[in-house]
PDB file of N, CA and C and ligand atoms in Angstrom:
ATOM      1  N   MET A   1       0.858  -1.128   0.023  1.00  0.00           N
ATOM      2  CA  MET A   1       0.000  -0.058  -0.015  1.00  0.00           C
ATOM      3  C   MET A   1       0.872   1.265  -0.016  1.00  0.00           C
ATOM      4  N   GLU A   2       0.452   2.185  -0.817  1.00  0.00           N
ATOM      5  CA  GLU A   2       1.317   3.420  -0.842  1.00  0.00           C
ATOM      6  C   GLU A   2       1.209   4.205   0.412  1.00  0.00           C
ATOM      7  N   VAL A   3       2.357   4.952   0.724  1.00  0.00           N
ATOM      8  CA  VAL A   3       2.406   5.553   1.893  1.00  0.00           C
ATOM      9  C   VAL A   3       1.263   6.600   2.117  1.00  0.00           C
ATOM     10  N   PHE A   4       0.907   7.295   1.060  1.00  0.00           N
ATOM     11  CA  PHE A   4      -0.100   8.342   1.225  1.00  0.00           C
ATOM     12  C   PHE A   4      -1.445   7.657   1.645  1.00  0.00           C
ATOM     13  N   LYS A   5      -1.726   6.478   1.141  1.00  0.00           N
ATOM     14  CA  LYS A   5      -2.950   5.784   1.567  1.00  0.00           C
ATOM     15  C   LYS A   5      -2.894   5.440   3.004  1.00  0.00           C
ATOM     16  N   LEU A   6      -1.669   5.079   3.457  1.00  0.00           N
ATOM     17  CA  LEU A   6      -1.586   4.820   5.001  1.00  0.00           C
ATOM     18  C   LEU A   6      -1.794   6.038   5.765  1.00  0.00           C
ATOM     19  N   ARG A   7      -1.274   7.104   5.298  1.00  0.00           N
ATOM     20  CA  ARG A   7      -1.431   8.364   5.991  1.00  0.00           C
ATOM     21  C   ARG A   7      -2.963   8.795   6.021  1.00  0.00           C
ATOM     22  N   LEU A   8      -3.629   8.668   4.941  1.00  0.00           N
ATOM     23  CA  LEU A   8      -5.079   8.889   4.893  1.00  0.00           C
ATOM     24  C   LEU A   8      -5.789   8.001   5.904  1.00  0.00           C
ATOM     25  N   LYS A   9      -5.452   6.667   5.816  1.00  0.00           N
ATOM     26  CA  LYS A   9      -6.074   5.777   6.674  1.00  0.00           C
ATOM     27  C   LYS A   9      -5.880   6.076   8.148  1.00  0.00           C
ATOM     28  N   LYS A  10      -4.698   6.483   8.483  1.00  0.00           N
ATOM     29  CA  LYS A  10      -4.303   6.833   9.837  1.00  0.00           C
ATOM     30  C   LYS A  10      -5.181   8.069  10.320  1.00  0.00           C
ATOM     31  N   VAL A  11      -5.248   9.077   9.578  1.00  0.00           N
ATOM     32  CA  VAL A  11      -6.021  10.301   9.927  1.00  0.00           C
ATOM     33  C   VAL A  11      -7.581   9.924  10.016  1.00  0.00           C
ATOM     34  N   VAL A  12      -8.136   9.154   9.130  1.00  0.00           N
ATOM     35  CA  VAL A  12      -9.451   8.799   9.088  1.00  0.00           C
ATOM     36  C   VAL A  12      -9.856   7.950  10.299  1.00  0.00           C
ATOM     37  N   SER A  13      -8.744   7.098  10.822  1.00  0.00           N
ATOM     38  CA  SER A  13      -9.064   6.174  11.919  1.00  0.00           C
ATOM     39  C   SER A  13      -9.056   6.814  13.159  1.00  0.00           C
ATOM     40  N   LEU A  14      -8.537   8.177  13.260  1.00  0.00           N
ATOM     41  CA  LEU A  14      -8.479   8.820  14.672  1.00  0.00           C
ATOM     42  C   LEU A  14      -9.883   9.026  15.256  1.00  0.00           C
ATOM     43  N   SER A  15     -10.103   8.510  16.465  1.00  0.00           N
ATOM     44  CA  SER A  15     -11.363   8.672  17.130  1.00  0.00           C
ATOM     45  C   SER A  15     -11.139   9.660  18.330  1.00  0.00           C
ATOM     46  N   ASN A  16      -9.886   9.920  18.607  1.00  0.00           N
ATOM     47  CA  ASN A  16      -9.585  10.871  19.675  1.00  0.00           C
ATOM     48  C   ASN A  16      -8.416  11.676  19.406  1.00  0.00           C
ATOM     49  N   CYS A  17      -8.344  12.854  19.986  1.00  0.00           N
ATOM     50  CA  CYS A  17      -7.165  13.753  19.840  1.00  0.00           C
ATOM     51  C   CYS A  17      -5.954  12.916  20.192  1.00  0.00           C
ATOM     52  N   PRO A  18      -4.902  12.897  19.327  1.00  0.00           N
ATOM     53  CA  PRO A  18      -3.679  12.120  19.656  1.00  0.00           C
ATOM     54  C   PRO A  18      -2.872  12.729  20.890  1.00  0.00           C
ATOM     55  N   VAL A  19      -3.190  13.954  21.265  1.00  0.00           N
ATOM     56  CA  VAL A  19      -2.467  14.632  22.398  1.00  0.00           C
ATOM     57  C   VAL A  19      -3.317  14.541  23.718  1.00  0.00           C
ATOM     58  N   CYS A  20      -4.592  14.956  23.667  1.00  0.00           N
ATOM     59  CA  CYS A  20      -5.312  15.030  24.939  1.00  0.00           C
ATOM     60  C   CYS A  20      -6.444  14.015  25.073  1.00  0.00           C
ATOM     61  N   GLY A  21      -6.736  13.280  23.988  1.00  0.00           N
ATOM     62  CA  GLY A  21      -7.786  12.267  24.039  1.00  0.00           C
ATOM     63  C   GLY A  21      -9.199  12.718  23.854  1.00  0.00           C
ATOM     64  N   LYS A  22      -9.439  14.018  23.647  1.00  0.00           N
ATOM     65  CA  LYS A  22     -10.761  14.483  23.423  1.00  0.00           C
ATOM     66  C   LYS A  22     -11.332  13.760  22.104  1.00  0.00           C
ATOM     67  N   ASP A  23     -12.673  13.740  22.057  1.00  0.00           N
ATOM     68  CA  ASP A  23     -13.313  12.931  20.945  1.00  0.00           C
ATOM     69  C   ASP A  23     -13.200  13.791  19.604  1.00  0.00           C
ATOM     70  N   VAL A  24     -13.183  12.914  18.561  1.00  0.00           N
ATOM     71  CA  VAL A  24     -13.149  13.453  17.180  1.00  0.00           C
ATOM     72  C   VAL A  24     -14.596  14.021  16.996  1.00  0.00           C
ATOM     73  N   LEU A  25     -14.680  15.100  16.349  1.00  0.00           N
ATOM     74  CA  LEU A  25     -15.910  15.769  15.936  1.00  0.00           C
ATOM     75  C   LEU A  25     -16.304  15.449  14.521  1.00  0.00           C
ATOM     76  N   ARG A  26     -15.339  15.481  13.668  1.00  0.00           N
ATOM     77  CA  ARG A  26     -15.642  15.354  12.202  1.00  0.00           C
ATOM     78  C   ARG A  26     -14.386  14.864  11.504  1.00  0.00           C
ATOM     79  N   VAL A  27     -14.463  14.069  10.499  1.00  0.00           N
ATOM     80  CA  VAL A  27     -13.390  13.681   9.635  1.00  0.00           C
ATOM     81  C   VAL A  27     -13.767  13.889   8.196  1.00  0.00           C
ATOM     82  N   ILE A  28     -12.984  14.596   7.518  1.00  0.00           N
ATOM     83  CA  ILE A  28     -13.265  14.683   5.968  1.00  0.00           C
ATOM     84  C   ILE A  28     -12.091  14.058   5.310  1.00  0.00           C
ATOM     85  N   ALA A  29     -12.414  13.353   4.216  1.00  0.00           N
ATOM     86  CA  ALA A  29     -11.395  12.696   3.407  1.00  0.00           C
ATOM     87  C   ALA A  29     -11.875  12.518   2.008  1.00  0.00           C
ATOM     88  N   PRO A  30     -11.886  13.649   1.282  1.00  0.00           N
ATOM     89  CA  PRO A  30     -12.541  13.597  -0.052  1.00  0.00           C
ATOM     90  C   PRO A  30     -11.639  12.912  -1.183  1.00  0.00           C
ATOM     91  N   GLY A  31     -10.406  12.591  -0.800  1.00  0.00           N
ATOM     92  CA  GLY A  31      -9.565  11.963  -1.914  1.00  0.00           C
ATOM     93  C   GLY A  31      -8.142  12.037  -1.515  1.00  0.00           C
ATOM     94  N   ARG A  32      -7.416  13.073  -1.940  1.00  0.00           N
ATOM     95  CA  ARG A  32      -5.913  13.183  -1.694  1.00  0.00           C
ATOM     96  C   ARG A  32      -5.564  13.807  -0.406  1.00  0.00           C
ATOM     97  N   TYR A  33      -6.499  14.142   0.462  1.00  0.00           N
ATOM     98  CA  TYR A  33      -6.196  14.614   1.765  1.00  0.00           C
ATOM     99  C   TYR A  33      -7.258  14.182   2.779  1.00  0.00           C
ATOM    100  N   ALA A  34      -6.905  14.242   4.039  1.00  0.00           N
ATOM    101  CA  ALA A  34      -7.850  13.866   5.091  1.00  0.00           C
ATOM    102  C   ALA A  34      -7.575  14.864   6.212  1.00  0.00           C
ATOM    103  N   ARG A  35      -8.654  15.212   6.946  1.00  0.00           N
ATOM    104  CA  ARG A  35      -8.598  16.133   7.995  1.00  0.00           C
ATOM    105  C   ARG A  35      -9.525  15.750   9.093  1.00  0.00           C
ATOM    106  N   ALA A  36      -8.947  15.758  10.339  1.00  0.00           N
ATOM    107  CA  ALA A  36      -9.813  15.361  11.494  1.00  0.00           C
ATOM    108  C   ALA A  36      -9.822  16.548  12.450  1.00  0.00           C
ATOM    109  N   TYR A  37     -11.123  16.834  12.923  1.00  0.00           N
ATOM    110  CA  TYR A  37     -11.320  17.951  13.842  1.00  0.00           C
ATOM    111  C   TYR A  37     -11.731  17.365  15.197  1.00  0.00           C
ATOM    112  N   PHE A  38     -11.085  17.838  16.279  1.00  0.00           N
ATOM    113  CA  PHE A  38     -11.354  17.316  17.603  1.00  0.00           C
ATOM    114  C   PHE A  38     -12.062  18.329  18.495  1.00  0.00           C
ATOM    115  N   ASP A  39     -12.592  17.728  19.561  1.00  0.00           N
ATOM    116  CA  ASP A  39     -13.417  18.619  20.561  1.00  0.00           C
ATOM    117  C   ASP A  39     -12.581  19.603  21.195  1.00  0.00           C
ATOM    118  N   CYS A  40     -11.317  19.387  21.295  1.00  0.00           N
ATOM    119  CA  CYS A  40     -10.373  20.339  21.992  1.00  0.00           C
ATOM    120  C   CYS A  40      -9.964  21.480  21.090  1.00  0.00           C
ATOM    121  N   GLY A  41     -10.305  21.416  19.753  1.00  0.00           N
ATOM    122  CA  GLY A  41      -9.968  22.366  18.844  1.00  0.00           C
ATOM    123  C   GLY A  41      -8.808  22.068  17.923  1.00  0.00           C
ATOM    124  N   SER A  42      -8.125  20.932  18.214  1.00  0.00           N
ATOM    125  CA  SER A  42      -7.054  20.628  17.427  1.00  0.00           C
ATOM    126  C   SER A  42      -7.465  20.037  16.033  1.00  0.00           C
ATOM    127  N   VAL A  43      -6.663  20.119  15.052  1.00  0.00           N
ATOM    128  CA  VAL A  43      -6.931  19.622  13.733  1.00  0.00           C
ATOM    129  C   VAL A  43      -5.694  18.919  13.231  1.00  0.00           C
ATOM    130  N   PHE A  44      -5.778  17.605  12.799  1.00  0.00           N
ATOM    131  CA  PHE A  44      -4.738  16.862  12.268  1.00  0.00           C
ATOM    132  C   PHE A  44      -5.081  16.547  10.799  1.00  0.00           C
ATOM    133  N   ALA A  45      -4.083  16.566  10.014  1.00  0.00           N
ATOM    134  CA  ALA A  45      -4.407  16.335   8.568  1.00  0.00           C
ATOM    135  C   ALA A  45      -3.258  15.874   7.751  1.00  0.00           C
ATOM    136  N   THR A  46      -3.523  15.333   6.579  1.00  0.00           N
ATOM    137  CA  THR A  46      -2.588  15.003   5.580  1.00  0.00           C
ATOM    138  C   THR A  46      -2.814  15.858   4.380  1.00  0.00           C
ATOM    139  N   PRO A  47      -2.252  17.097   4.400  1.00  0.00           N
ATOM    140  CA  PRO A  47      -2.496  17.967   3.245  1.00  0.00           C
ATOM    141  C   PRO A  47      -1.824  17.343   1.973  1.00  0.00           C
ATOM    142  N   ASP A  48      -2.764  17.136   0.939  1.00  0.00           N
ATOM    143  CA  ASP A  48      -2.319  16.581  -0.308  1.00  0.00           C
ATOM    144  C   ASP A  48      -1.348  15.403  -0.143  1.00  0.00           C
ATOM    145  N   CYS A  49      -1.727  14.524   0.776  1.00  0.00           N
ATOM    146  CA  CYS A  49      -1.076  13.254   1.066  1.00  0.00           C
ATOM    147  C   CYS A  49       0.410  13.391   1.535  1.00  0.00           C
ATOM    148  N   GLN A  50       0.717  14.596   1.999  1.00  0.00           N
ATOM    149  CA  GLN A  50       2.002  14.754   2.671  1.00  0.00           C
ATOM    150  C   GLN A  50       1.942  14.244   4.070  1.00  0.00           C
ATOM    151  N   GLU A  51       3.125  14.348   4.827  1.00  0.00           N
ATOM    152  CA  GLU A  51       3.157  13.778   6.151  1.00  0.00           C
ATOM    153  C   GLU A  51       2.019  14.444   7.058  1.00  0.00           C
ATOM    154  N   ILE A  52       1.595  13.693   8.028  1.00  0.00           N
ATOM    155  CA  ILE A  52       0.541  14.046   8.927  1.00  0.00           C
ATOM    156  C   ILE A  52       1.051  15.306   9.719  1.00  0.00           C
ATOM    157  N   VAL A  53       0.239  16.385   9.728  1.00  0.00           N
ATOM    158  CA  VAL A  53       0.594  17.526  10.568  1.00  0.00           C
ATOM    159  C   VAL A  53      -0.525  17.916  11.494  1.00  0.00           C
ATOM    160  N   ALA A  54      -0.190  18.690  12.533  1.00  0.00           N
ATOM    161  CA  ALA A  54      -1.199  19.342  13.305  1.00  0.00           C
ATOM    162  C   ALA A  54      -1.365  20.696  12.760  1.00  0.00           C
ATOM    163  N   GLU A  55      -2.495  20.903  11.966  1.00  0.00           N
ATOM    164  CA  GLU A  55      -2.864  22.179  11.423  1.00  0.00           C
ATOM    165  C   GLU A  55      -3.155  23.220  12.517  1.00  0.00           C
ATOM    166  N   ILE A  56      -3.884  22.684  13.559  1.00  0.00           N
ATOM    167  CA  ILE A  56      -4.184  23.552  14.706  1.00  0.00           C
ATOM    168  C   ILE A  56      -3.655  22.681  15.939  1.00  0.00           C
ATOM    169  N   ALA A  57      -2.803  23.253  16.761  1.00  0.00           N
ATOM    170  CA  ALA A  57      -2.193  22.448  17.860  1.00  0.00           C
ATOM    171  C   ALA A  57      -3.302  22.257  18.955  1.00  0.00           C
ATOM    172  N   CYS A  58      -3.160  21.104  19.563  1.00  0.00           N
ATOM    173  CA  CYS A  58      -4.002  20.902  20.806  1.00  0.00           C
ATOM    174  C   CYS A  58      -3.774  21.851  21.894  1.00  0.00           C
ATOM    175  N   PRO A  59      -4.793  22.463  22.441  1.00  0.00           N
ATOM    176  CA  PRO A  59      -4.504  23.455  23.536  1.00  0.00           C
ATOM    177  C   PRO A  59      -4.301  22.775  24.892  1.00  0.00           C
ATOM    178  N   ASN A  60      -4.312  21.425  24.915  1.00  0.00           N
ATOM    179  CA  ASN A  60      -4.175  20.706  26.197  1.00  0.00           C
ATOM    180  C   ASN A  60      -2.952  19.750  26.188  1.00  0.00           C
ATOM    181  N   PRO A  61      -1.710  20.211  25.861  1.00  0.00           N
ATOM    182  CA  PRO A  61      -0.599  19.315  25.813  1.00  0.00           C
ATOM    183  C   PRO A  61      -0.248  18.685  27.094  1.00  0.00           C
ATOM    184  N   THR A  62      -0.467  19.335  28.185  1.00  0.00           N
ATOM    185  CA  THR A  62      -0.106  18.785  29.461  1.00  0.00           C
ATOM    186  C   THR A  62      -1.052  17.600  29.936  1.00  0.00           C
ATOM    187  N   ALA A  63      -2.184  17.533  29.254  1.00  0.00           N
ATOM    188  CA  ALA A  63      -3.079  16.438  29.638  1.00  0.00           C
ATOM    189  C   ALA A  63      -2.480  15.089  29.538  1.00  0.00           C
ATOM    190  N   VAL A  64      -1.497  14.823  28.612  1.00  0.00           N
ATOM    191  CA  VAL A  64      -0.900  13.597  28.379  1.00  0.00           C
ATOM    192  C   VAL A  64       0.029  13.317  29.665  1.00  0.00           C
ATOM    193  N   ALA A  65       0.660  14.327  30.083  1.00  0.00           N
ATOM    194  CA  ALA A  65       1.561  14.140  31.267  1.00  0.00           C
ATOM    195  C   ALA A  65       0.665  13.924  32.514  1.00  0.00           C
ATOM    196  N   ALA A  66      -0.367  14.690  32.673  1.00  0.00           N
ATOM    197  CA  ALA A  66      -1.270  14.415  33.869  1.00  0.00           C
ATOM    198  C   ALA A  66      -1.839  13.013  33.774  1.00  0.00           C
ATOM    199  N   LYS A  67      -2.252  12.490  32.659  1.00  0.00           N
ATOM    200  CA  LYS A  67      -2.761  11.185  32.520  1.00  0.00           C
ATOM    201  C   LYS A  67      -1.667  10.192  32.961  1.00  0.00           C
ATOM    202  N   ALA A  68      -0.481  10.348  32.458  1.00  0.00           N
ATOM    203  CA  ALA A  68       0.610   9.427  32.833  1.00  0.00           C
ATOM    204  C   ALA A  68       0.740   9.424  34.375  1.00  0.00           C
ATOM    205  N   LEU A  69       0.698  10.562  35.042  1.00  0.00           N
ATOM    206  CA  LEU A  69       0.886  10.587  36.449  1.00  0.00           C
ATOM    207  C   LEU A  69      -0.293   9.915  37.131  1.00  0.00           C
ATOM    208  N   ASN A  70      -1.500  10.098  36.752  1.00  0.00           N
ATOM    209  CA  ASN A  70      -2.653   9.451  37.264  1.00  0.00           C
ATOM    210  C   ASN A  70      -2.552   7.891  37.038  1.00  0.00           C
ATOM    211  N   ASP A  71      -2.088   7.467  35.858  1.00  0.00           N
ATOM    212  CA  ASP A  71      -1.871   5.985  35.581  1.00  0.00           C
ATOM    213  C   ASP A  71      -0.872   5.472  36.590  1.00  0.00           C
ATOM    214  N   GLU A  72       0.222   6.129  36.911  1.00  0.00           N
ATOM    215  CA  GLU A  72       1.174   5.701  37.807  1.00  0.00           C
ATOM    216  C   GLU A  72       0.652   5.600  39.229  1.00  0.00           C
ATOM    217  N   VAL A  73      -0.187   6.527  39.622  1.00  0.00           N
ATOM    218  CA  VAL A  73      -0.890   6.488  40.938  1.00  0.00           C
ATOM    219  C   VAL A  73      -1.769   5.276  40.997  1.00  0.00           C
ATOM    220  N   SER A  74      -2.550   4.991  39.938  1.00  0.00           N
ATOM    221  CA  SER A  74      -3.491   3.982  39.855  1.00  0.00           C
ATOM    222  C   SER A  74      -2.700   2.669  39.930  1.00  0.00           C
ATOM    223  N   ALA A  75      -1.610   2.569  39.274  1.00  0.00           N
ATOM    224  CA  ALA A  75      -0.734   1.251  39.373  1.00  0.00           C
ATOM    225  C   ALA A  75      -0.209   1.086  40.749  1.00  0.00           C
ATOM    226  N   GLU A  76       0.204   2.217  41.408  1.00  0.00           N
ATOM    227  CA  GLU A  76       0.763   2.151  42.775  1.00  0.00           C
ATOM    228  C   GLU A  76      -0.429   1.648  43.784  1.00  0.00           C
ATOM    229  N   LEU A  77      -1.593   2.223  43.517  1.00  0.00           N
ATOM    230  CA  LEU A  77      -2.703   1.852  44.420  1.00  0.00           C
ATOM    231  C   LEU A  77      -3.073   0.348  44.159  1.00  0.00           C
ATOM    232  N   ALA A  78      -2.986  -0.083  42.949  1.00  0.00           N
ATOM    233  CA  ALA A  78      -3.305  -1.475  42.740  1.00  0.00           C
ATOM    234  C   ALA A  78      -2.301  -2.413  43.472  1.00  0.00           C
ATOM    235  N   LYS A  79      -1.034  -2.004  43.379  1.00  0.00           N
ATOM    236  CA  LYS A  79       0.032  -2.767  44.140  1.00  0.00           C
ATOM    237  C   LYS A  79      -0.255  -2.737  45.580  1.00  0.00           C
ATOM    238  N   LEU A  80      -0.641  -1.587  46.172  1.00  0.00           N
ATOM    239  CA  LEU A  80      -0.962  -1.525  47.587  1.00  0.00           C
ATOM    240  C   LEU A  80      -2.027  -2.438  47.959  1.00  0.00           C
ATOM    241  N   LYS A  81      -3.039  -2.469  47.202  1.00  0.00           N
ATOM    242  CA  LYS A  81      -4.232  -3.344  47.515  1.00  0.00           C
ATOM    243  C   LYS A  81      -3.963  -4.839  47.468  1.00  0.00           C
ATOM    244  N   THR A  82      -2.902  -5.171  46.631  1.00  0.00           N
ATOM    245  CA  THR A  82      -2.574  -6.616  46.539  1.00  0.00           C
ATOM    246  C   THR A  82      -1.465  -6.942  47.448  1.00  0.00           C
ATOM    247  N   GLY A  83      -0.989  -5.976  48.209  1.00  0.00           N
ATOM    248  CA  GLY A  83       0.098  -6.198  49.227  1.00  0.00           C
ATOM    249  C   GLY A  83       1.496  -6.167  48.702  1.00  0.00           C
ATOM    250  N   VAL A  84       1.746  -5.833  47.392  1.00  0.00           N
ATOM    251  CA  VAL A  84       3.046  -5.823  46.827  1.00  0.00           C
ATOM    252  C   VAL A  84       3.706  -4.519  47.152  1.00  0.00           C
ATOM    253  N   ALA A  85       4.895  -4.503  47.727  1.00  0.00           N
ATOM    254  CA  ALA A  85       5.550  -3.350  48.183  1.00  0.00           C
ATOM    255  C   ALA A  85       5.823  -2.382  46.913  1.00  0.00           C
ATOM    256  N   VAL A  86       5.636  -1.078  47.149  1.00  0.00           N
ATOM    257  CA  VAL A  86       5.780  -0.157  46.025  1.00  0.00           C
ATOM    258  C   VAL A  86       7.220   0.509  46.132  1.00  0.00           C
TER     259      VAL A  86
HETATM  260 ZN1   ZN B   1      -6.418  17.688  22.069  1.00  0.00          ZN
END
């Protein structure tokens, strides 16, 4: 499969913002480009089949870091509940 088709497929398959996880609102893919709009305001696209770009940056870039911290806390809590030393 040609690389541009893989890029189109990737953008069309996005159901959440790759940065903060907010839901996709709309995806358009009329042919040689695809564009995905997300609830946070970000827009990811493959303009004329070129590499995927963030046409509008996600305004919540720290959300990923906060989620990672919360995941770590959840993992530590699970270990405490099972009696494994943290
Ligand atoms: Zn976002």
